[in-house]
Coordinates of C-alpha atoms in Angstrom, one line a residue:
M212 CA 127.8 125.0 19.9
A213 CA 127.3 121.3 19.4
L214 CA 130.0 121.0 16.8
L215 CA 132.5 122.8 19.1
A216 CA 131.5 120.6 21.9
S217 CA 131.9 117.5 19.7
L218 CA 135.4 118.8 18.5
A219 CA 136.4 119.7 22.0
A220 CA 135.7 116.1 23.3
L221 CA 137.7 114.7 20.3
L222 CA 140.6 117.0 21.2
A223 CA 140.4 115.9 24.9
V224 CA 140.6 112.2 23.7
G225 CA 143.6 113.1 21.6
L226 CA 145.3 114.6 24.6
F227 CA 144.5 111.5 26.6
A228 CA 146.1 109.4 23.9
L229 CA 149.3 111.4 24.2
I230 CA 149.4 111.2 28.0
A231 CA 148.9 107.5 27.7
A232 CA 151.5 107.1 25.0
A233 CA 154.0 109.4 27.0
L234 CA 153.5 107.2 30.1
G235 CA 153.9 103.9 28.0
H236 CA 156.9 105.3 26.1
R237 CA 158.7 106.0 29.4
I238 CA 157.9 102.5 30.6
L239 CA 159.2 100.8 27.3
R240 CA 162.5 102.9 27.4
L241 CA 163.2 101.9 31.0
S242 CA 162.5 98.3 30.0
S243 CA 164.6 98.4 26.9
L244 CA 161.6 97.5 24.8
E245 CA 161.7 100.2 22.0
S246 CA 160.9 99.0 18.7
V247 CA 162.9 99.8 15.5
S248 CA 159.6 101.0 13.7
E249 CA 158.5 104.3 15.0
A250 CA 154.9 103.5 14.3
E251 CA 155.1 100.1 16.3
N252 CA 156.8 101.8 19.2
L253 CA 154.0 104.4 19.4
L254 CA 151.3 101.7 19.3
C255 CA 153.2 99.6 22.0
S256 CA 153.6 103.0 24.2
A257 CA 149.8 103.6 23.8
A258 CA 148.7 100.2 24.7
V259 CA 151.2 100.0 27.8
G260 CA 149.8 103.4 28.9
V261 CA 146.2 102.5 28.8
I262 CA 146.7 99.3 30.5
C263 CA 148.6 101.1 33.3
I264 CA 145.9 103.7 33.6
G265 CA 143.3 101.0 33.7
L266 CA 145.3 99.1 36.5
L267 CA 145.2 102.5 38.5
L268 CA 141.5 103.0 37.9
F269 CA 140.4 99.7 39.1
P270 CA 141.0 100.3 42.9
I271 CA 139.8 104.0 42.3
Q272 CA 136.3 102.8 41.6
M273 CA 136.3 101.2 45.3
L274 CA 136.8 104.7 46.8
G275 CA 134.1 107.0 47.8
H276 CA 135.5 109.9 45.6
I277 CA 135.8 108.4 42.1
R278 CA 135.7 111.6 40.1
T279 CA 138.7 112.9 42.3
G280 CA 140.4 109.6 41.9
V281 CA 140.1 109.7 38.0
I282 CA 141.4 113.2 37.9
A283 CA 144.3 112.1 40.2
V284 CA 145.1 109.0 37.9
I285 CA 145.2 111.2 34.9
V286 CA 147.5 113.9 36.6
L287 CA 149.8 111.3 37.9
S288 CA 150.1 109.7 34.4
L289 CA 150.8 113.1 32.9
L290 CA 153.5 113.7 35.5
L291 CA 155.1 110.3 35.1
G292 CA 155.3 110.6 31.3
L293 CA 155.8 114.3 31.1
G294 CA 159.5 114.0 29.9
N295 CA 158.5 111.9 27.1
F296 CA 155.4 114.0 26.0
M297 CA 157.1 116.1 23.3
T298 CA 159.0 113.0 22.0
V299 CA 155.8 111.2 21.5
L300 CA 154.1 114.3 19.9
E301 CA 156.9 114.8 17.6
K302 CA 156.9 111.1 16.4
V303 CA 153.0 111.4 15.8
L304 CA 153.6 114.5 13.8
R305 CA 156.4 112.9 11.8
L306 CA 154.2 109.9 11.0
L307 CA 151.3 112.0 9.9
R308 CA 153.8 113.9 7.6
N309 CA 155.1 110.8 6.1
C310 CA 151.5 109.6 5.2
F311 CA 151.5 112.3 2.5
L312 CA 155.0 111.8 1.1
G313 CA 154.1 108.8 -1.1
S314 CA 152.4 108.3 -4.4
R315 CA 149.1 110.0 -5.5
L316 CA 147.3 106.7 -4.6
E317 CA 148.8 106.5 -1.2
N318 CA 148.1 110.2 -0.5
F319 CA 144.5 109.7 -1.7
L320 CA 144.3 106.7 0.7
A321 CA 145.7 108.6 3.5
I322 CA 143.3 111.4 2.9
A323 CA 140.2 109.0 2.7
T324 CA 141.3 107.3 5.9
L325 CA 141.5 110.6 7.8
A326 CA 138.2 111.6 6.4
V327 CA 136.6 108.3 7.5
L328 CA 138.1 108.7 11.0
L329 CA 136.8 112.3 11.3
T330 CA 133.3 110.9 10.1
E331 CA 133.3 108.2 12.6
G332 CA 134.6 110.3 15.3
L333 CA 131.9 113.0 15.1
A334 CA 129.2 110.2 14.8
A335 CA 130.6 108.9 18.2
M336 CA 129.9 112.3 19.7
A337 CA 126.1 111.8 19.2
P338 CA 124.1 111.1 22.4
L339 CA 124.3 107.4 23.5
A340 CA 121.9 105.2 21.5
G341 CA 123.5 101.8 21.4
S342 CA 121.2 98.9 22.9
D343 CA 123.8 97.2 24.9
A344 CA 125.4 100.3 25.9
L345 CA 122.2 101.7 27.3
H346 CA 121.5 98.4 29.0
Y347 CA 124.8 97.8 30.7
H348 CA 128.0 98.9 29.1
F349 CA 127.4 102.5 30.2
T350 CA 124.7 101.9 32.8
A351 CA 127.1 99.8 35.0
P352 CA 129.7 102.4 35.4
R353 CA 127.1 105.0 36.0
L354 CA 125.7 103.2 38.8
I355 CA 129.2 102.8 40.2
L356 CA 129.5 106.5 40.3
L357 CA 126.0 107.1 41.9
L358 CA 125.8 104.1 44.3
G359 CA 129.3 102.9 45.0
F360 CA 131.2 99.7 44.0
H361 CA 129.2 96.7 44.9
P362 CA 127.5 93.7 43.3
N363 CA 124.3 94.5 41.4
F364 CA 122.4 91.2 41.0
F365 CA 119.4 93.1 39.3
L366 CA 121.6 94.4 36.4
S367 CA 123.5 91.0 36.3
T368 CA 125.1 91.8 33.1
S369 CA 127.2 94.3 35.0
F370 CA 129.4 91.3 36.0
L371 CA 130.3 91.0 32.3
T372 CA 132.1 94.5 32.4
G373 CA 135.9 94.4 32.1
Q374 CA 139.0 96.6 32.4
S375 CA 138.2 98.4 29.3
H376 CA 134.9 99.5 30.8
L377 CA 137.1 101.7 33.2
L378 CA 137.5 104.0 30.3
I379 CA 133.8 104.4 30.2
L380 CA 133.8 105.0 34.0
A381 CA 136.7 107.7 33.5
G382 CA 134.7 109.6 30.9
L383 CA 131.5 109.5 32.9
A384 CA 133.4 110.5 36.1
L385 CA 134.6 113.5 34.2
G386 CA 131.1 114.4 33.4
S387 CA 130.7 113.5 29.7
S388 CA 129.3 110.5 28.0
Q389 CA 130.9 112.1 24.9
L390 CA 134.3 111.7 26.3
A391 CA 133.5 108.1 27.3
M392 CA 132.3 107.4 23.7
G393 CA 135.5 109.3 22.5
L394 CA 137.8 107.0 24.5
L395 CA 136.1 104.0 22.8
F396 CA 136.5 105.6 19.4
L397 CA 140.2 106.0 20.3
G398 CA 140.5 102.2 20.4
G399 CA 139.3 102.0 17.0
V400 CA 141.8 104.6 15.7
L401 CA 144.7 102.7 17.2
A402 CA 143.3 99.3 15.9
A403 CA 143.2 100.7 12.4
V404 CA 146.9 101.9 12.7
A405 CA 148.0 98.7 14.2
C406 CA 146.4 96.8 11.2
A407 CA 148.3 99.0 8.8
C408 CA 151.5 98.3 10.8
L409 CA 151.1 94.6 10.5
V410 CA 150.5 94.7 7.0
R411 CA 153.8 96.7 6.6
R412 CA 155.6 93.7 7.8
W413 CA 154.7 91.9 4.5
A414 CA 153.6 94.6 1.9
S415 CA 153.9 98.2 0.8
R416 CA 152.5 101.3 2.4
Q417 CA 149.8 101.3 -0.3
W418 CA 148.4 98.0 0.9
A419 CA 148.8 99.1 4.5
L420 CA 146.6 102.2 4.1
T421 CA 144.1 100.0 2.1
A422 CA 143.9 97.5 4.7
A423 CA 143.2 100.2 7.5
L424 CA 140.6 101.9 5.3
T425 CA 138.9 98.5 4.7
F426 CA 138.8 97.9 8.4
L427 CA 137.3 101.2 9.1
L428 CA 134.7 100.9 6.4
T429 CA 133.6 97.3 7.4
P430 CA 130.0 97.8 8.8
V431 CA 130.7 96.0 12.1
T432 CA 133.6 98.4 12.7
F433 CA 131.8 101.5 12.0
W434 CA 129.0 100.3 14.2
Q435 CA 131.4 99.5 17.0
I436 CA 133.5 102.6 16.6
S437 CA 130.7 105.2 16.3
S438 CA 127.5 104.1 18.1
A439 CA 127.7 100.7 19.8
G440 CA 129.3 102.0 23.1
A441 CA 131.1 98.7 23.7
P442 CA 134.8 98.3 24.4
D443 CA 135.4 95.8 21.7
M444 CA 137.6 98.2 19.6
W445 CA 140.1 98.0 22.3
M446 CA 140.3 94.3 22.0
A447 CA 141.0 94.5 18.3
F448 CA 143.8 97.0 19.1
F449 CA 145.3 94.8 21.9
V450 CA 145.3 91.6 19.8
T451 CA 147.0 93.2 16.8
V452 CA 149.5 94.9 18.9
G453 CA 150.1 91.6 20.7
V454 CA 150.8 90.0 17.4
L455 CA 153.4 92.7 16.6
V456 CA 155.1 92.4 19.9
I457 CA 155.2 88.6 20.2
S458 CA 156.6 88.4 16.7
Q459 CA 159.6 90.3 18.1
S460 CA 160.4 87.8 20.6
K461 CA 163.7 86.9 18.9
N462 CA 164.8 90.5 18.4
L463 CA 164.0 91.5 22.1
P464 CA 165.0 88.4 24.1
H465 CA 164.4 90.2 27.5
A466 CA 162.3 89.0 30.4
S467 CA 160.4 92.4 30.2
H468 CA 159.4 91.4 26.6
A469 CA 157.7 88.3 28.1
V470 CA 155.9 90.4 30.6
L471 CA 154.9 93.0 28.1
S472 CA 153.5 90.3 25.7
G473 CA 151.5 88.6 28.6
A474 CA 150.1 92.1 29.7
L475 CA 148.8 92.7 26.1
A476 CA 147.1 89.1 26.4
G477 CA 145.8 89.9 29.9
A478 CA 144.4 93.2 28.5
L479 CA 142.4 91.0 26.1
A480 CA 141.3 88.5 28.7
G481 CA 140.3 91.3 31.2
A482 CA 138.0 93.0 28.5
K483 CA 135.6 90.2 27.9
Y484 CA 135.1 86.5 28.5
T485 CA 135.8 85.6 24.9
G486 CA 139.2 87.7 25.3
C487 CA 140.5 84.6 27.3
I488 CA 140.4 82.5 24.1
I489 CA 142.4 84.9 22.3
A490 CA 144.9 85.3 25.2
A491 CA 145.3 81.7 25.3
S492 CA 146.0 81.5 21.5
M493 CA 148.5 84.3 22.2
A494 CA 150.2 82.2 24.9
V495 CA 150.6 79.3 22.4
A496 CA 152.2 81.6 19.9
Y497 CA 154.7 83.0 22.4
V498 CA 155.6 79.7 23.9
W499 CA 156.2 78.4 20.3
E500 CA 158.5 81.3 19.6
S501 CA 160.2 81.7 22.7
R502 CA 160.7 78.0 23.7
S503 CA 161.2 79.0 27.3
I504 CA 159.5 77.9 30.4
R505 CA 160.8 80.8 32.4
K506 CA 159.6 83.3 29.8
L507 CA 156.1 81.6 29.6
L508 CA 155.9 82.0 33.4
L509 CA 156.7 85.7 33.0
F510 CA 154.1 85.9 30.2
F511 CA 151.4 84.5 32.7
L512 CA 152.5 86.9 35.2
G513 CA 152.0 89.8 32.9
S514 CA 148.6 88.6 31.9
L515 CA 147.6 88.2 35.6
I516 CA 148.8 91.7 36.5
S517 CA 147.0 93.2 33.5
G518 CA 143.7 91.2 33.3
V519 CA 142.8 89.2 36.4
W520 CA 140.9 92.0 38.2
P521 CA 137.4 91.5 36.7
Y522 CA 137.6 88.0 37.4
A523 CA 138.8 88.5 40.9
R524 CA 135.9 90.9 41.5
N525 CA 133.4 88.3 40.2
F526 CA 134.9 85.6 42.3
A527 CA 134.8 87.7 45.5
W528 CA 131.2 88.8 44.8
T529 CA 129.7 85.4 43.6
G530 CA 132.2 82.6 43.9
D531 CA 132.5 82.4 40.1
P532 CA 135.2 84.2 38.3
V533 CA 133.2 84.0 35.0
F534 CA 129.7 84.7 36.5
P535 CA 127.2 83.1 35.8
F536 CA 128.7 80.4 33.5
L537 CA 130.3 78.2 36.2
L538 CA 127.9 78.8 39.0
R539 CA 125.9 75.7 38.4
H540 CA 129.2 73.7 39.2
L541 CA 130.7 76.0 41.8
S542 CA 127.7 77.1 43.9
P543 CA 124.5 75.2 42.6
G544 CA 122.5 76.6 45.5
K545 CA 122.9 80.2 44.2
L546 CA 121.8 79.2 40.7
N547 CA 119.0 81.1 38.9
A548 CA 118.4 78.7 36.1
F549 CA 116.1 80.9 34.2
A550 CA 118.6 83.7 33.9
L551 CA 121.4 81.3 33.1
A552 CA 119.4 79.7 30.2
S553 CA 118.9 83.2 28.9
Y554 CA 122.4 84.2 29.1
L555 CA 123.5 80.9 27.3
A556 CA 121.1 81.7 24.5
E557 CA 122.1 85.4 24.2
T558 CA 125.8 84.8 24.1
G559 CA 125.5 81.6 22.0
A560 CA 127.3 79.6 24.7
G561 CA 124.5 77.1 24.6
Q562 CA 124.9 76.4 20.7
H563 CA 126.5 73.3 19.4
L564 CA 127.9 73.8 16.1
S565 CA 129.0 71.2 13.6
F566 CA 132.6 70.8 12.5
W567 CA 132.0 72.6 9.1
Q568 CA 130.2 75.5 10.9
I569 CA 133.1 76.0 13.2
L570 CA 135.6 76.1 10.2
K571 CA 133.7 79.1 8.9
F572 CA 134.8 81.3 11.7
P573 CA 138.5 81.9 10.7
L574 CA 137.2 83.0 7.3
F575 CA 134.6 85.3 8.8
A576 CA 132.0 83.4 6.9
A577 CA 129.8 82.4 9.8
I578 CA 126.4 83.9 10.0
D579 CA 124.9 84.8 13.5
T580 CA 121.2 83.7 12.7
Q581 CA 120.1 84.8 16.1
H582 CA 121.2 88.3 15.7
P583 CA 121.2 89.2 11.9
G584 CA 121.7 92.7 10.7
F585 CA 123.9 94.9 8.4
W586 CA 125.7 96.4 11.5
Q587 CA 127.1 93.0 12.2
F588 CA 128.4 92.5 8.7
L589 CA 132.1 91.5 8.7
G590 CA 132.5 91.5 5.0
P591 CA 133.4 88.9 2.5
L592 CA 137.1 89.9 1.7
V593 CA 138.6 87.6 4.0
L594 CA 136.8 84.8 2.5
C595 CA 137.4 85.9 -1.0
F596 CA 141.2 86.5 -0.7
A597 CA 142.0 83.7 1.8
P598 CA 143.4 81.4 -1.0
L599 CA 145.9 84.1 -1.8
L600 CA 147.5 83.6 1.5
I601 CA 149.4 80.8 -0.2
L602 CA 151.3 83.3 -2.2
A603 CA 152.5 85.5 0.9
V604 CA 152.9 83.2 3.8
R605 CA 156.4 82.6 4.7
N606 CA 158.1 80.6 7.7
T607 CA 158.7 83.7 9.4
T608 CA 158.0 84.9 13.1
A609 CA 155.4 87.3 12.2
W610 CA 153.4 84.9 9.9
R611 CA 153.6 82.1 12.5
V612 CA 152.3 84.4 15.4
A613 CA 149.5 86.1 13.2
L614 CA 148.2 82.8 11.7
T615 CA 148.2 81.0 15.2
V616 CA 146.4 83.9 16.9
W617 CA 143.9 84.5 14.1
I618 CA 143.1 80.7 13.4
L619 CA 143.2 79.3 16.9
S620 CA 141.2 82.2 18.3
A621 CA 138.4 82.0 15.8
L622 CA 138.1 78.3 16.1
G623 CA 138.0 78.7 19.8
I624 CA 135.3 81.2 19.6
G625 CA 133.3 79.1 17.2
V626 CA 133.5 76.3 19.6
S627 CA 132.7 78.2 22.7
S628 CA 130.1 80.7 21.7
G629 CA 128.9 80.2 18.0
M630 CA 128.4 84.0 17.6
S631 CA 130.2 85.3 14.5
R632 CA 130.6 88.8 15.9
Y633 CA 132.8 87.8 18.5
V634 CA 135.6 87.2 16.1
F635 CA 135.6 90.9 15.4
P636 CA 138.8 91.6 17.4
L637 CA 140.6 89.4 15.0
L638 CA 139.5 91.2 11.9
P639 CA 142.7 93.5 11.7
C640 CA 144.9 90.4 11.8
A641 CA 142.8 88.6 9.1
L642 CA 142.6 91.8 6.8
A643 CA 146.5 92.2 7.2
G644 CA 147.0 88.6 6.2
V645 CA 144.8 88.4 3.1
F646 CA 145.8 91.9 1.8
A647 CA 149.4 90.7 2.0
G648 CA 148.2 88.0 -0.3
V649 CA 146.8 90.3 -2.7
S650 CA 149.7 92.5 -2.9
H651 CA 151.7 89.5 -4.4
L652 CA 149.5 89.3 -7.4
A653 CA 151.4 92.1 -9.2
T654 CA 154.7 90.2 -8.7
R655 CA 153.2 87.0 -10.2
G656 CA 152.0 89.0 -13.4
W657 CA 148.5 87.7 -12.9
R658 CA 146.8 90.9 -14.5
A659 CA 143.3 89.5 -14.5
A660 CA 143.3 88.4 -10.9
K661 CA 144.9 91.7 -10.1
Y662 CA 142.1 93.8 -11.7
I663 CA 139.3 91.6 -10.3
S664 CA 140.9 92.0 -6.9
A665 CA 141.1 95.9 -7.2
A666 CA 137.7 95.9 -8.4
T667 CA 136.4 93.8 -5.5
I668 CA 138.3 96.0 -2.9
S669 CA 137.0 99.3 -4.6
G670 CA 133.5 98.0 -4.5
F671 CA 133.6 97.0 -0.9
L672 CA 135.1 100.3 0.0
L673 CA 132.4 102.4 -2.0
F674 CA 129.7 100.0 -0.3
G675 CA 131.2 100.6 3.3
A676 CA 131.4 104.5 2.7
A677 CA 127.8 104.5 1.5
G678 CA 126.8 102.4 4.6
L679 CA 128.7 104.6 6.9
L680 CA 127.0 107.8 5.7
F681 CA 123.7 106.1 5.7
Y682 CA 123.9 104.5 9.1
D683 CA 125.6 107.4 11.0
R684 CA 123.7 110.2 9.1
A685 CA 121.5 111.1 12.0
A686 CA 124.5 111.1 14.5
L687 CA 126.4 113.3 12.2
L688 CA 123.5 115.8 12.0
V689 CA 123.2 116.0 15.9
A690 CA 126.9 116.1 16.6
G691 CA 127.2 118.8 14.1
G692 CA 124.4 121.0 15.6
F693 CA 122.1 120.5 12.7
T694 CA 119.6 118.5 15.0
S695 CA 118.7 119.2 18.5
Q696 CA 119.7 116.4 21.0
D697 CA 116.2 116.1 22.4
E698 CA 114.9 115.3 18.8
Y699 CA 117.7 112.9 18.1
M700 CA 117.0 111.1 21.3
R701 CA 113.3 110.8 20.8
E702 CA 113.9 109.4 17.3
H703 CA 116.9 107.2 17.7
V704 CA 117.2 106.2 21.4
P705 CA 115.3 103.1 22.2
E706 CA 112.7 103.5 25.1
Y707 CA 113.8 107.0 25.5
E708 CA 110.0 108.4 25.8
K709 CA 109.5 105.7 28.4
T710 CA 112.3 106.7 30.5
E711 CA 111.3 110.4 30.2
F712 CA 107.8 109.6 31.4
V713 CA 109.2 107.7 34.4
N714 CA 111.5 110.4 35.2
R715 CA 108.8 113.1 35.0
V716 CA 106.2 111.4 37.1
L717 CA 108.6 109.8 39.8
S718 CA 110.7 113.0 40.2
E719 CA 107.6 114.7 41.4
K720 CA 107.0 112.1 44.2
E721 CA 108.5 112.3 47.6
A722 CA 111.8 110.9 48.0
G723 CA 112.3 107.3 49.1
G724 CA 111.9 103.9 47.7
K725 CA 113.1 102.2 44.4
T726 CA 111.4 101.6 41.1
L727 CA 111.2 98.2 39.6
V728 CA 111.5 98.3 35.8
F729 CA 111.5 95.7 33.0
M730 CA 112.6 98.0 30.1
R731 CA 115.9 97.0 28.9
H732 CA 117.4 100.5 28.2
V733 CA 117.8 102.1 31.6
F734 CA 120.9 104.6 31.1
Y735 CA 118.8 107.6 30.9
L736 CA 116.5 106.7 34.0
R737 CA 117.2 109.3 36.6
V738 CA 115.2 107.8 39.5
P739 CA 116.6 105.0 41.8
F740 CA 115.7 101.8 39.9
L741 CA 116.1 98.0 40.0
Y742 CA 116.1 96.1 36.7
G743 CA 113.5 93.3 37.0
D744 CA 113.4 91.4 33.6
P745 CA 114.3 87.8 34.7
S746 CA 116.1 87.1 31.6
A747 CA 119.0 89.4 32.6
S748 CA 118.3 89.9 36.3
W749 CA 119.7 87.4 38.7
A750 CA 117.9 88.8 41.5
V751 CA 114.4 88.1 40.0
D752 CA 114.1 84.3 39.9
P753 CA 110.7 83.1 38.6
S754 CA 111.1 79.9 40.5
E755 CA 111.1 81.7 43.7
L756 CA 108.6 84.6 42.9
Q757 CA 105.5 82.4 42.1
T758 CA 102.8 83.9 44.4
P759 CA 101.6 87.5 45.3
E760 CA 102.9 86.8 48.9
E761 CA 106.4 86.2 47.6
W762 CA 106.4 89.3 45.7
Q763 CA 105.1 91.4 48.5
A764 CA 108.0 90.0 50.6
F765 CA 110.4 90.8 47.7
F766 CA 109.1 94.5 47.5
Q767 CA 109.7 94.9 51.2
A768 CA 113.1 93.2 51.1
H769 CA 114.4 95.6 48.3
D770 CA 112.6 98.8 49.3
I771 CA 110.6 98.7 46.0
R772 CA 107.9 101.4 46.1
W773 CA 107.0 101.6 42.3
V774 CA 106.7 99.1 39.5
V775 CA 106.8 100.3 35.8
R776 CA 104.8 97.9 33.3
S777 CA 105.7 98.8 29.7
P778 CA 103.5 97.6 28.2
E779 CA 103.2 94.2 29.9
Y780 CA 105.1 92.2 32.6
P781 CA 107.7 89.6 31.2
E782 CA 105.8 86.4 30.7
A783 CA 107.7 84.4 33.2
I784 CA 106.5 86.6 36.2
A785 CA 103.3 88.2 34.9
A786 CA 100.8 86.0 36.6
P787 CA 101.5 86.9 40.3
L788 CA 101.9 90.6 39.4
K789 CA 98.5 90.7 37.6
Q790 CA 97.1 89.2 40.8
L791 CA 98.6 92.0 42.9
E792 CA 97.0 94.6 40.4
T793 CA 93.5 92.8 40.7
S794 CA 93.8 92.8 44.6
G795 CA 94.8 96.5 44.7
Q796 CA 98.3 95.9 46.2
L797 CA 99.7 97.3 43.0
S798 CA 97.7 100.4 42.0
P799 CA 98.2 102.6 39.0
I800 CA 99.2 106.2 39.5
A801 CA 100.1 107.3 36.0
R802 CA 99.6 105.9 32.5
S803 CA 100.8 107.2 29.1
E804 CA 100.7 106.1 25.4
I805 CA 104.2 106.6 23.9
S806 CA 105.9 105.9 20.6
D807 CA 108.8 103.5 20.7
F808 CA 110.8 101.1 18.3
Q809 CA 109.2 97.8 17.3
G810 CA 112.0 95.3 17.2
S811 CA 115.6 96.7 16.6
R812 CA 116.0 100.4 16.2
V813 CA 118.1 99.9 13.1
Y814 CA 114.9 99.0 11.1
G815 CA 113.3 102.3 12.1
Q816 CA 109.8 100.8 12.8
R817 CA 107.8 102.2 15.4
Q818 CA 104.6 101.5 17.4
T819 CA 102.6 103.0 20.1
V820 CA 102.8 101.3 23.6
A821 CA 101.2 101.8 27.0
V822 CA 103.5 102.6 30.0
T823 CA 101.8 102.3 33.5
I824 CA 103.4 103.2 36.8
L825 CA 102.0 101.3 39.8
Q826 CA 102.5 102.0 43.4
V827 CA 103.1 99.2 45.7
N828 CA 100.6 99.0 48.6
H829 CA 101.6 97.0 51.7

């Protein structure tokens, strides 16, 4: 049954993709923007359809009946694209059939790519276990479904959610975290196809398939596509399609092309703050190719339409469109200095890298020393093969656009954040470029270099395939029904036993009041809660909560009836809370020793920790 449920969810994701592509196909046809390449036309159709669905979903979340609204948006999208549905399906089937009409090597690469996608898709159907997803990527949309659309200064990372998170909201609204994960997986599928299409601008289908397979087997990719629960895969898709679209600016000199290019840039900017840097590099590439102020204005219009909404939301709620990073300048009276310092450290925005460190970012050679791990490994192939670009680069629109977006975006991310994993959306473009360079070795007659390159790529693919199976083995077992969900969650979901204990104890208490928790992973909590760790909770400011009396007033103001200590309070606020325990104003009602991860769950090291639930006594 578990396997059937996983396959059913993946089929539902495929149906969503067809609906979005049919809607986008109709819009492109009406705008005279159909590409000569059938694959690129399908990619653009899917991108436009997903952007339009996201624009419809944003106001839906403000309504009281979100589930009904999500269904209405999908039905409306289906009706609007109905006349193009069969056309899109025929094109998809024709492309799949053509993948197996090449040489034996091409057929092998196509089969391997489909096998990897199926593996990653099944792994994505496992219960949610990604740390950031459990903290806010999935929790923030779930709270909107439960409590409505309003600012949550306790879970202040919810302000970082963007347009792509609306796909998570849609999946959860339809009652399935599997469907939500599947919609994120869809972004990875489309990003791989877009990578292959970009390679086809410069090299044969063999190299296009190799680049797509390499992208899918890069550790950071299979982490993102199968378990991270973050929408970064959609950023990789939008930037690659954006390069393909902008490079057609001379072939499609329409005003609608400028709006489409801008809409793709806006989709990037609306997904994540660092997407603004990539969107800006796309604007530079577009203005260089179009040389038109009027078209540049239309580009910005498209960007605003598709990507301004998360920033408008943040501005309406906080006065800072990129909350909390400009608040110290815009509204210093609302500043939580402790939380801001934590955000700057967590996102790398407070780092100051040297010139030589920043130059590593376009080559994917920078190492994030603050968050090291195999799952963030971007691979050495871009660095190894970058010198071969000199063999392939020509003064063509496609090369100018791809290099401008790739290099400017990577440098901008290096300057602004210093975190190497934020360059992940640029990986398809970078792989497409360097693989085009490798493809020219055969034409030069450099046999030794050709064999060394082939061995390097083969070694990386084998390494990636082994890593994929090792990393996703447990997820594959539970998605296939060989392991129970409860067993999987106990062994692989961080702080799951804590949330089980809290749910069990407090669900038996009479209704009323909220629970203040400090555990990071709160998606599986089923009691009304407020997140209280001051490092990521804007509402809990250590400078304003220094005495027991201030905490008692805080509890009353926010209707907090229970406090969960697991095992200790955060150091910045521990002293007054311990005083409340000593005086009896916080009294323990339940305690348990549970097993949890020690450090990152990837390392698999566990420890026994104490969880104590305390009652607030006024």
